[in-house]
Coordinates of C-alpha atoms and ligand atoms in Angstrom, one line a residue:
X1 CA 17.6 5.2 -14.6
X2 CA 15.0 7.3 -12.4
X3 CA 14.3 5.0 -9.4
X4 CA 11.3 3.3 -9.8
X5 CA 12.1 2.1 -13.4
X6 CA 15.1 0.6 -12.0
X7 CA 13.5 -1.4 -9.3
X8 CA 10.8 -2.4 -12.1
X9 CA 13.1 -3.6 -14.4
X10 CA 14.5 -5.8 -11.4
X11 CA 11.0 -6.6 -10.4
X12 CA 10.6 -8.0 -14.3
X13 CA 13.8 -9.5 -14.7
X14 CA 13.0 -11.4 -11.3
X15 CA 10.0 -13.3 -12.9
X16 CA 11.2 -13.3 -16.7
X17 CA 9.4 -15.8 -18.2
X18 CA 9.6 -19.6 -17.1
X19 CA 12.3 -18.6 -14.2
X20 CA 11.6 -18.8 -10.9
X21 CA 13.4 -18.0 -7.1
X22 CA 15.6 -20.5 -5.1
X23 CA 15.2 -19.4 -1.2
X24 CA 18.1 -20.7 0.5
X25 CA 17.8 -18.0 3.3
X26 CA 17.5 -20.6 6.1
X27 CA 18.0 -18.5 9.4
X28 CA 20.6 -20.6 11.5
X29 CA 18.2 -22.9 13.4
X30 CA 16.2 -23.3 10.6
X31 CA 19.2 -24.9 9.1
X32 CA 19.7 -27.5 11.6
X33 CA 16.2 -28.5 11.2
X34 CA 17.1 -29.2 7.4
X35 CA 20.7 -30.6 8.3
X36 CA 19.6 -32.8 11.1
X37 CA 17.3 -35.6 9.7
X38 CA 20.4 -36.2 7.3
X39 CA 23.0 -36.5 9.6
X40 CA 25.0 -33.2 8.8
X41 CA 26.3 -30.6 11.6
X42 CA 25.0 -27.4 11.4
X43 CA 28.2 -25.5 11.7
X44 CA 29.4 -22.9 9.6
X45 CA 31.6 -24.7 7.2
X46 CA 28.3 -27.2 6.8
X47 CA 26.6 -24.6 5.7
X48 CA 28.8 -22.7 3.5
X49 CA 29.8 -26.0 1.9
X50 CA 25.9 -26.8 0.9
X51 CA 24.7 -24.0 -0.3
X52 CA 28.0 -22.9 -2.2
X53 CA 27.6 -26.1 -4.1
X54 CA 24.1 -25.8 -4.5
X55 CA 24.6 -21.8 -5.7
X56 CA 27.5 -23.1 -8.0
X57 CA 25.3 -25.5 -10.6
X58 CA 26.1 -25.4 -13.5
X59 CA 23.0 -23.9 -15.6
X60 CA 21.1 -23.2 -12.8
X61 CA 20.3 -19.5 -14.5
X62 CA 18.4 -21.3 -17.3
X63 CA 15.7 -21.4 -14.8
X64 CA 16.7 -19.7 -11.5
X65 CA 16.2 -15.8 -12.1
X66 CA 17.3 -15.2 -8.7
X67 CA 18.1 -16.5 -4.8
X68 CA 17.3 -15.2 -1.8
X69 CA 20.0 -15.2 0.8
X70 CA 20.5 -15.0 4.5
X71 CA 23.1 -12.8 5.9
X72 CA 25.5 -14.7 6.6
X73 CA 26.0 -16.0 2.8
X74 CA 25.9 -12.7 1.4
X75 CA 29.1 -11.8 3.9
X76 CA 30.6 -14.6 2.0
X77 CA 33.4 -15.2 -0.5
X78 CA 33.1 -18.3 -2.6
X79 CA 35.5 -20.5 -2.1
X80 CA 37.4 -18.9 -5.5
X81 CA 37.8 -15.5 -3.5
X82 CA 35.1 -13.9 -5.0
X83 CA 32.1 -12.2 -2.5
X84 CA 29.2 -14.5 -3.2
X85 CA 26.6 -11.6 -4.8
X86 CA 29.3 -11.1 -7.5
X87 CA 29.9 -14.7 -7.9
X88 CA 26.3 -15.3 -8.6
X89 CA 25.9 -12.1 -10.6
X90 CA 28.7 -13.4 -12.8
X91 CA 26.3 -16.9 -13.4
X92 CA 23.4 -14.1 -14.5
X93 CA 21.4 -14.7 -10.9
X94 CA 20.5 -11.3 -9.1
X95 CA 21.0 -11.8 -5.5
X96 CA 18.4 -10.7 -2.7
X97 CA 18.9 -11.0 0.7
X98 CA 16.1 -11.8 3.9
X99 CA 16.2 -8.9 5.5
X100 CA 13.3 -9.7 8.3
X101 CA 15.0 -11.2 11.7
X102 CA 12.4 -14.0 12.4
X103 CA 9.4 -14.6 14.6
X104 CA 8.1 -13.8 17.9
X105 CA 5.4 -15.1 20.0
X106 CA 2.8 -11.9 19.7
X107 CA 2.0 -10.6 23.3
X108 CA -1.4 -10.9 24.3
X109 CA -2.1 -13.0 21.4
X110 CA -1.7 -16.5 22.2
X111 CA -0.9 -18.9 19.1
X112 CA -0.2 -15.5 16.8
X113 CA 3.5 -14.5 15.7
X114 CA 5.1 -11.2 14.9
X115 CA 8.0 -10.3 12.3
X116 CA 10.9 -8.9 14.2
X117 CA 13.8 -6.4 12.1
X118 CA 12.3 -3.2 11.5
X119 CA 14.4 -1.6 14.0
X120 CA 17.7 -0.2 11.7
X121 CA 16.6 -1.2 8.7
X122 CA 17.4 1.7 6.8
X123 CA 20.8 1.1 7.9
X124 CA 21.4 -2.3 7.2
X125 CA 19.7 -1.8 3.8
X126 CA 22.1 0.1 2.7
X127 CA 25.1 -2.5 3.6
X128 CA 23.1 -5.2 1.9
X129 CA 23.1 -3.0 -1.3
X130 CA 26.4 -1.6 -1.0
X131 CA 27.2 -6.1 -0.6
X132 CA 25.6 -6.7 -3.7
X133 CA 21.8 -7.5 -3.2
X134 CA 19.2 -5.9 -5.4
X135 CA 16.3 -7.2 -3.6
X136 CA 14.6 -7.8 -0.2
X137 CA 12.5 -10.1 1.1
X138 CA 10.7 -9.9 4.9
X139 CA 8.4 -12.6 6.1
X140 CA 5.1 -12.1 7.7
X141 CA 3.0 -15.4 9.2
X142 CA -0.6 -15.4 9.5
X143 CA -1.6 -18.9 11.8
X144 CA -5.0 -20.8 11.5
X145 CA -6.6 -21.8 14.4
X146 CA -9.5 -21.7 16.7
X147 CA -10.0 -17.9 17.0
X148 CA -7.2 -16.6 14.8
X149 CA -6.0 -15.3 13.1
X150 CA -7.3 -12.2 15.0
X151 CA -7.4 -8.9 13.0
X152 CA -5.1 -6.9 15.3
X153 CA -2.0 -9.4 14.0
X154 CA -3.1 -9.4 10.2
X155 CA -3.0 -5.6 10.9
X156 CA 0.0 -5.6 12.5
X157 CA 2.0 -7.9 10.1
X158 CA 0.3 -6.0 7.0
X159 CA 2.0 -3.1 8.8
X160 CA 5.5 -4.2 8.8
X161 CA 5.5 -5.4 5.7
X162 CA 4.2 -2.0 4.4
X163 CA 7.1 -0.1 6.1
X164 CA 9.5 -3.3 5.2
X165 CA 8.2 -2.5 1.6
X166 CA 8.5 1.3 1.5
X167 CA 11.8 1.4 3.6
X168 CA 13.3 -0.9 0.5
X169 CA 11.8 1.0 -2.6
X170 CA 13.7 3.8 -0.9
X171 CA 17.1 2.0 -0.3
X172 CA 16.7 1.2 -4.1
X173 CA 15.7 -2.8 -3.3
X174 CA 12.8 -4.1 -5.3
X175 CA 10.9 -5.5 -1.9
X176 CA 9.9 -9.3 -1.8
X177 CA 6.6 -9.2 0.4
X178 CA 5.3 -12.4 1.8
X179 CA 2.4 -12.5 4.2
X180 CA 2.3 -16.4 4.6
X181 CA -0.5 -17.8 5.8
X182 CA 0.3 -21.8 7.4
X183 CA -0.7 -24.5 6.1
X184 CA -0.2 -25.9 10.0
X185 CA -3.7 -27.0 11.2
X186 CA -7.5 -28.7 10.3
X187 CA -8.8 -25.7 8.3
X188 CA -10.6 -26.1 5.0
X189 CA -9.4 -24.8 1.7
X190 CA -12.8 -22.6 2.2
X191 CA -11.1 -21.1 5.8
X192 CA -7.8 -20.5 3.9
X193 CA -9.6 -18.8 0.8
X194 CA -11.4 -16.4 3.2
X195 CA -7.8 -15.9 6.0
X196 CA -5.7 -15.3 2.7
X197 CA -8.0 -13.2 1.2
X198 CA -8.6 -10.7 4.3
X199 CA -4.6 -10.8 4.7
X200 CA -3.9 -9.8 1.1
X201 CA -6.8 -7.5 0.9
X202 CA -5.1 -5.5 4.7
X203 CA -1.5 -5.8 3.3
X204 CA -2.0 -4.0 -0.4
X205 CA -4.5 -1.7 1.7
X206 CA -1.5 -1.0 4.1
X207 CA 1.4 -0.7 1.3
X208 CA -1.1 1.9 -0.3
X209 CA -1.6 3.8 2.7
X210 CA 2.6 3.9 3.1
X211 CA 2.4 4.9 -0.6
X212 CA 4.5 1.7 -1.9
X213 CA 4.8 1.5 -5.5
X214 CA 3.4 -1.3 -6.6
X215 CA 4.9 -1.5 -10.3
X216 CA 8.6 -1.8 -8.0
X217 CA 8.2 -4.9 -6.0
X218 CA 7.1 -9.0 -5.9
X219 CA 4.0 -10.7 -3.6
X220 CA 5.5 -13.5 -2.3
X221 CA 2.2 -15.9 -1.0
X222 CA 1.2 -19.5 -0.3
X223 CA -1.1 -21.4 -2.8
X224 CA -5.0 -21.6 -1.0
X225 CA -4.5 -25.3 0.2
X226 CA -6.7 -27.4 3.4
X227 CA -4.8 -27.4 6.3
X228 CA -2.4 -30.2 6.6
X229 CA -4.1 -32.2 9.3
X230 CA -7.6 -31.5 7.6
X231 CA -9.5 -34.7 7.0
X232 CA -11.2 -33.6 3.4
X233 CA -8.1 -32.5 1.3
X234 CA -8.9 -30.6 -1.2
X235 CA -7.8 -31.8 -5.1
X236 CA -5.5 -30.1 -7.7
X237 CA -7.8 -28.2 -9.8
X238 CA -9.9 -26.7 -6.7
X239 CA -6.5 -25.7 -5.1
X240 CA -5.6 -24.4 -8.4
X241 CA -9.3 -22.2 -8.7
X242 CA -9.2 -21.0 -5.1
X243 CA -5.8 -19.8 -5.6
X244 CA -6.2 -18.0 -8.3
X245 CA -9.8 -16.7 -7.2
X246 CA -8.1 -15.4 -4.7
X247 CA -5.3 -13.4 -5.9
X248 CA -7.5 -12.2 -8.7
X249 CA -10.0 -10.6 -6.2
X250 CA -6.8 -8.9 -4.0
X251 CA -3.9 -8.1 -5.8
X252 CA -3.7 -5.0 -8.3
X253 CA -2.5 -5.7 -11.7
X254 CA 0.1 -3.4 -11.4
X255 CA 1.8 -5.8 -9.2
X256 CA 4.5 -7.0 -11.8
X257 CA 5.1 -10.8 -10.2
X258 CA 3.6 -12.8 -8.0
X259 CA 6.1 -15.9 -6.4
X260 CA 4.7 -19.0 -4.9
X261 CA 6.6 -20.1 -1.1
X262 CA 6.1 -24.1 -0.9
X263 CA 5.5 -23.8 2.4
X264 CA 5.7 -27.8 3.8
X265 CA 4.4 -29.1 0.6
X266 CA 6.4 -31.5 -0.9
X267 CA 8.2 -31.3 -3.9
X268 CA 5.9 -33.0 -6.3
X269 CA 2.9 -31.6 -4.6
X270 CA 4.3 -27.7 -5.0
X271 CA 5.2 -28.8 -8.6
X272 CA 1.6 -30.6 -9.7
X273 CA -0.2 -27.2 -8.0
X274 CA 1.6 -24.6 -9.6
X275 CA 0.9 -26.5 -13.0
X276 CA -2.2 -26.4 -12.5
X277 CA -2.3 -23.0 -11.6
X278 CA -0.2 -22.1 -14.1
X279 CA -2.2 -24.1 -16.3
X280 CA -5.9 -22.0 -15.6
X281 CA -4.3 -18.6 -17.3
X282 CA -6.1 -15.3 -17.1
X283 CA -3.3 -14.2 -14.7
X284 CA -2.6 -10.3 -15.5
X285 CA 0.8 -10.7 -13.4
X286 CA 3.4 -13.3 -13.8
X287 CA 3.3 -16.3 -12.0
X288 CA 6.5 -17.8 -10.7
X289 CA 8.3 -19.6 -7.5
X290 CA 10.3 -18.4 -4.7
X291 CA 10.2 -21.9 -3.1
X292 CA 13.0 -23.5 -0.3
X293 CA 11.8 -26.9 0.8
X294 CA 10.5 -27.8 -2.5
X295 CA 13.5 -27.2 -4.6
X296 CA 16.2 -28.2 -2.1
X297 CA 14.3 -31.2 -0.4
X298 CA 16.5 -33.8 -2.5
X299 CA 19.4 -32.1 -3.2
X300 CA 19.8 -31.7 0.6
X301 CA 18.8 -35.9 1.1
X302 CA 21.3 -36.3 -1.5
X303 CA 24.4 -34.3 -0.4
X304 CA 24.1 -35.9 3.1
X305 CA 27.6 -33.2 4.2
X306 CA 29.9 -35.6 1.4
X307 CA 31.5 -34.1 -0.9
X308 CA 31.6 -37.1 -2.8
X309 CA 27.7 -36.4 -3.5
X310 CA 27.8 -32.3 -4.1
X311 CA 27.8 -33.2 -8.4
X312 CA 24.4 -35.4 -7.4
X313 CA 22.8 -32.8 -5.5
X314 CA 23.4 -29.9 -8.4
X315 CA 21.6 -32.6 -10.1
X316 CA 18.7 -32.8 -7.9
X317 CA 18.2 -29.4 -7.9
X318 CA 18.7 -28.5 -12.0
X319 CA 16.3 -31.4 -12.1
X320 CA 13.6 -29.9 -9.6
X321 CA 14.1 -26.3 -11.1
X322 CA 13.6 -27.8 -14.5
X323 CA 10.0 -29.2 -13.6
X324 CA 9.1 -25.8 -11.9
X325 CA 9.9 -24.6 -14.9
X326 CA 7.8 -26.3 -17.3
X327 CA 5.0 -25.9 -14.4
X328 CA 5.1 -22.0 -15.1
X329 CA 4.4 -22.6 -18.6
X330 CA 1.6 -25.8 -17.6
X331 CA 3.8 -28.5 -19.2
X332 CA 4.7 -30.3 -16.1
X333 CA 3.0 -34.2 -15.6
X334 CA 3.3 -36.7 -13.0
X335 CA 5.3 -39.0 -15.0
X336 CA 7.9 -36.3 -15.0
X337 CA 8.7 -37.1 -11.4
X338 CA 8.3 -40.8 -11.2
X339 CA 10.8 -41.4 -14.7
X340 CA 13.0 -39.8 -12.5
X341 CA 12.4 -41.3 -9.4
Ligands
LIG1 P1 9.4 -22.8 1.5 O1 9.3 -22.8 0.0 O2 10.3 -23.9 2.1 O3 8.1 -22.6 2.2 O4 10.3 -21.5 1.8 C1 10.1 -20.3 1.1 C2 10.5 -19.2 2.0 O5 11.4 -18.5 1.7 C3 9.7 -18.9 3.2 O6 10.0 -17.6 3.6

């Protein structure tokens, strides 16, 4: 297949309809952040353990289309011998892999962050491929606050992204590119309408001028929310309006997918938004989920490190990917959660 079909076809069959991605590419001290509040060590056998299980559930592919790993899962073998991007191939989910190597505090900009990685990219793109992954993901984050986000980071992130992007497309890797703008801070849903918009609008300006093709990779972005210490917060549908106001007035339809991060929401909340997203229609790309927190929140409460609870926690999580799924097509309700609960 010439190359940018291929990493269109992967681009489609990563937001096929009502599917969505699972991020369990937690960097290591990410992880103990996750593990801790439950008790669980966050050694390597911990974490191999958890996420095998969770990776292993049984018809997770009727609604996961894909899962985003971190490197040390894809260097993996399953526990039945088998290196984990072919053991989740075999379950019909395409493995990607987090290719960006975490934040920095930016110099000179106090309260900003940079994305570190690009350095030998090229290279280790071409390991992850030749380990099975078929697409990337880097993160970007954009912080609210008094004075920033100041237009020499946005710049700067948009940039690495861009070359993050292009350096993928040519490694044959459908990129994943999320600019994530925090939910951290007092801002109003009007603040984050306006920061998101001016990110989106210098990151597709940026993968244009590094001549990115747009039909060959995924936005990965926040839903438009208030800050989480703001003291109006915003309801449903006006999340749902600015969210989609603003994608509509930044990204190009040829964008085939767009995937929402959850981003400290929490699981219902992510759930009831995208519904009601979801639910507005008028979209010209597809709308799906490339959440971490909000799929894995109970699994992880419920696996506690026992073994004795790893059949629970697949529960959890078929259950949470389930609603997420009837979200993307706007049939998701309250009630859903609480029966449960
Ligand atoms: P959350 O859904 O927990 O925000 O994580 C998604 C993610 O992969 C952030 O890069």
């Amino acid at each position: 297949m010439e190359p940018l079909k291929s990493l269109n076809h992967i681009a489609k069959a990563l937001v096929v309809s009502d599917k969505g991605l699972l991020a369990i590419d937690e960097s290591i001290p990410t992880m103990g952040k996750r593990f801790a509040p439950h008790g669980v060590e966050n050694h390597l056998d911990n974490r191999q353990d958890y996420r095998e299980n969770i990776l292993s559930t049984p018809g997770l592919s009727e609604f996961i289309s894909g899962t985003i790993l971190f490197d040390e899962t894809i260097r993996q073998k399953a526990h039945n011998g088998i290196p984990m991007a072919e053991f989740l191939g075999e379950k019909g989910i395409i493995p990607g892999i987090k290719v960006d190597r975490g934040l920095k505090d930016f110099p000179g900009f106090p309260g900003e962050k940079y994305t570190q990685g690009l350095d030998e990219l090229a290279t280790r793109l071409d390991e992850y491929r030749e380990l099975g992954a078929r697409f990337t993901k880097w993160r970007a984050v954009i912080t609210i606050g008094e004075g920033i986000p100041t237009s020499t980071t946005i710049e700067t992130s948009a940039r690495s992204l861009a070359m993050f992007a292009a350096m993928s497309q040519a490694a044959g890797l459908v990129p994943v590119v999320e600019p994530e703008v925090l939910m951290t801070g007092n801002h109003t849903l009007e603040r984050y309408e306006l920061v998101s918009a001016i990110t989106l609008k210098t990151v597709f300006g940026l993968l244009a001028d590094h001549r990115v093709e747009l039909e060959g990779m995924l936005l990965k972005t926040g839903m438009v929310l208030s800050g989480d210490s703001c003291n109006v917060q915003a309801d449903t549908h006006s999340i749902a309006a600015a969210t989609l106001r603003c994608l509509l007035r930044t990204v190009p339809a040829s964008v085939p997918g767009i995937l929402f991060l959850s981003g400290g929401q929490s699981e219902a909340e992510a759930t009831r938004n995208l519904n009601a997203i979801c639910r507005l229609g008028g979209a010209p790309w597809a709308l799906s989920i490339s959440f971490g927190r909000a799929l894995q929140a109970t699994a992880l409460a419920t696996w506690k490190g026992k073994p004795e609870n790893a059949g629970a926690a697949q529960s959890a999580l078929l259950n949470r990917a389930r609603l997420n799924s009837l979200a993307m097509q706007g049939k998701y309700s309250e009630e859903m959660d609480t029966l449960i609960e």
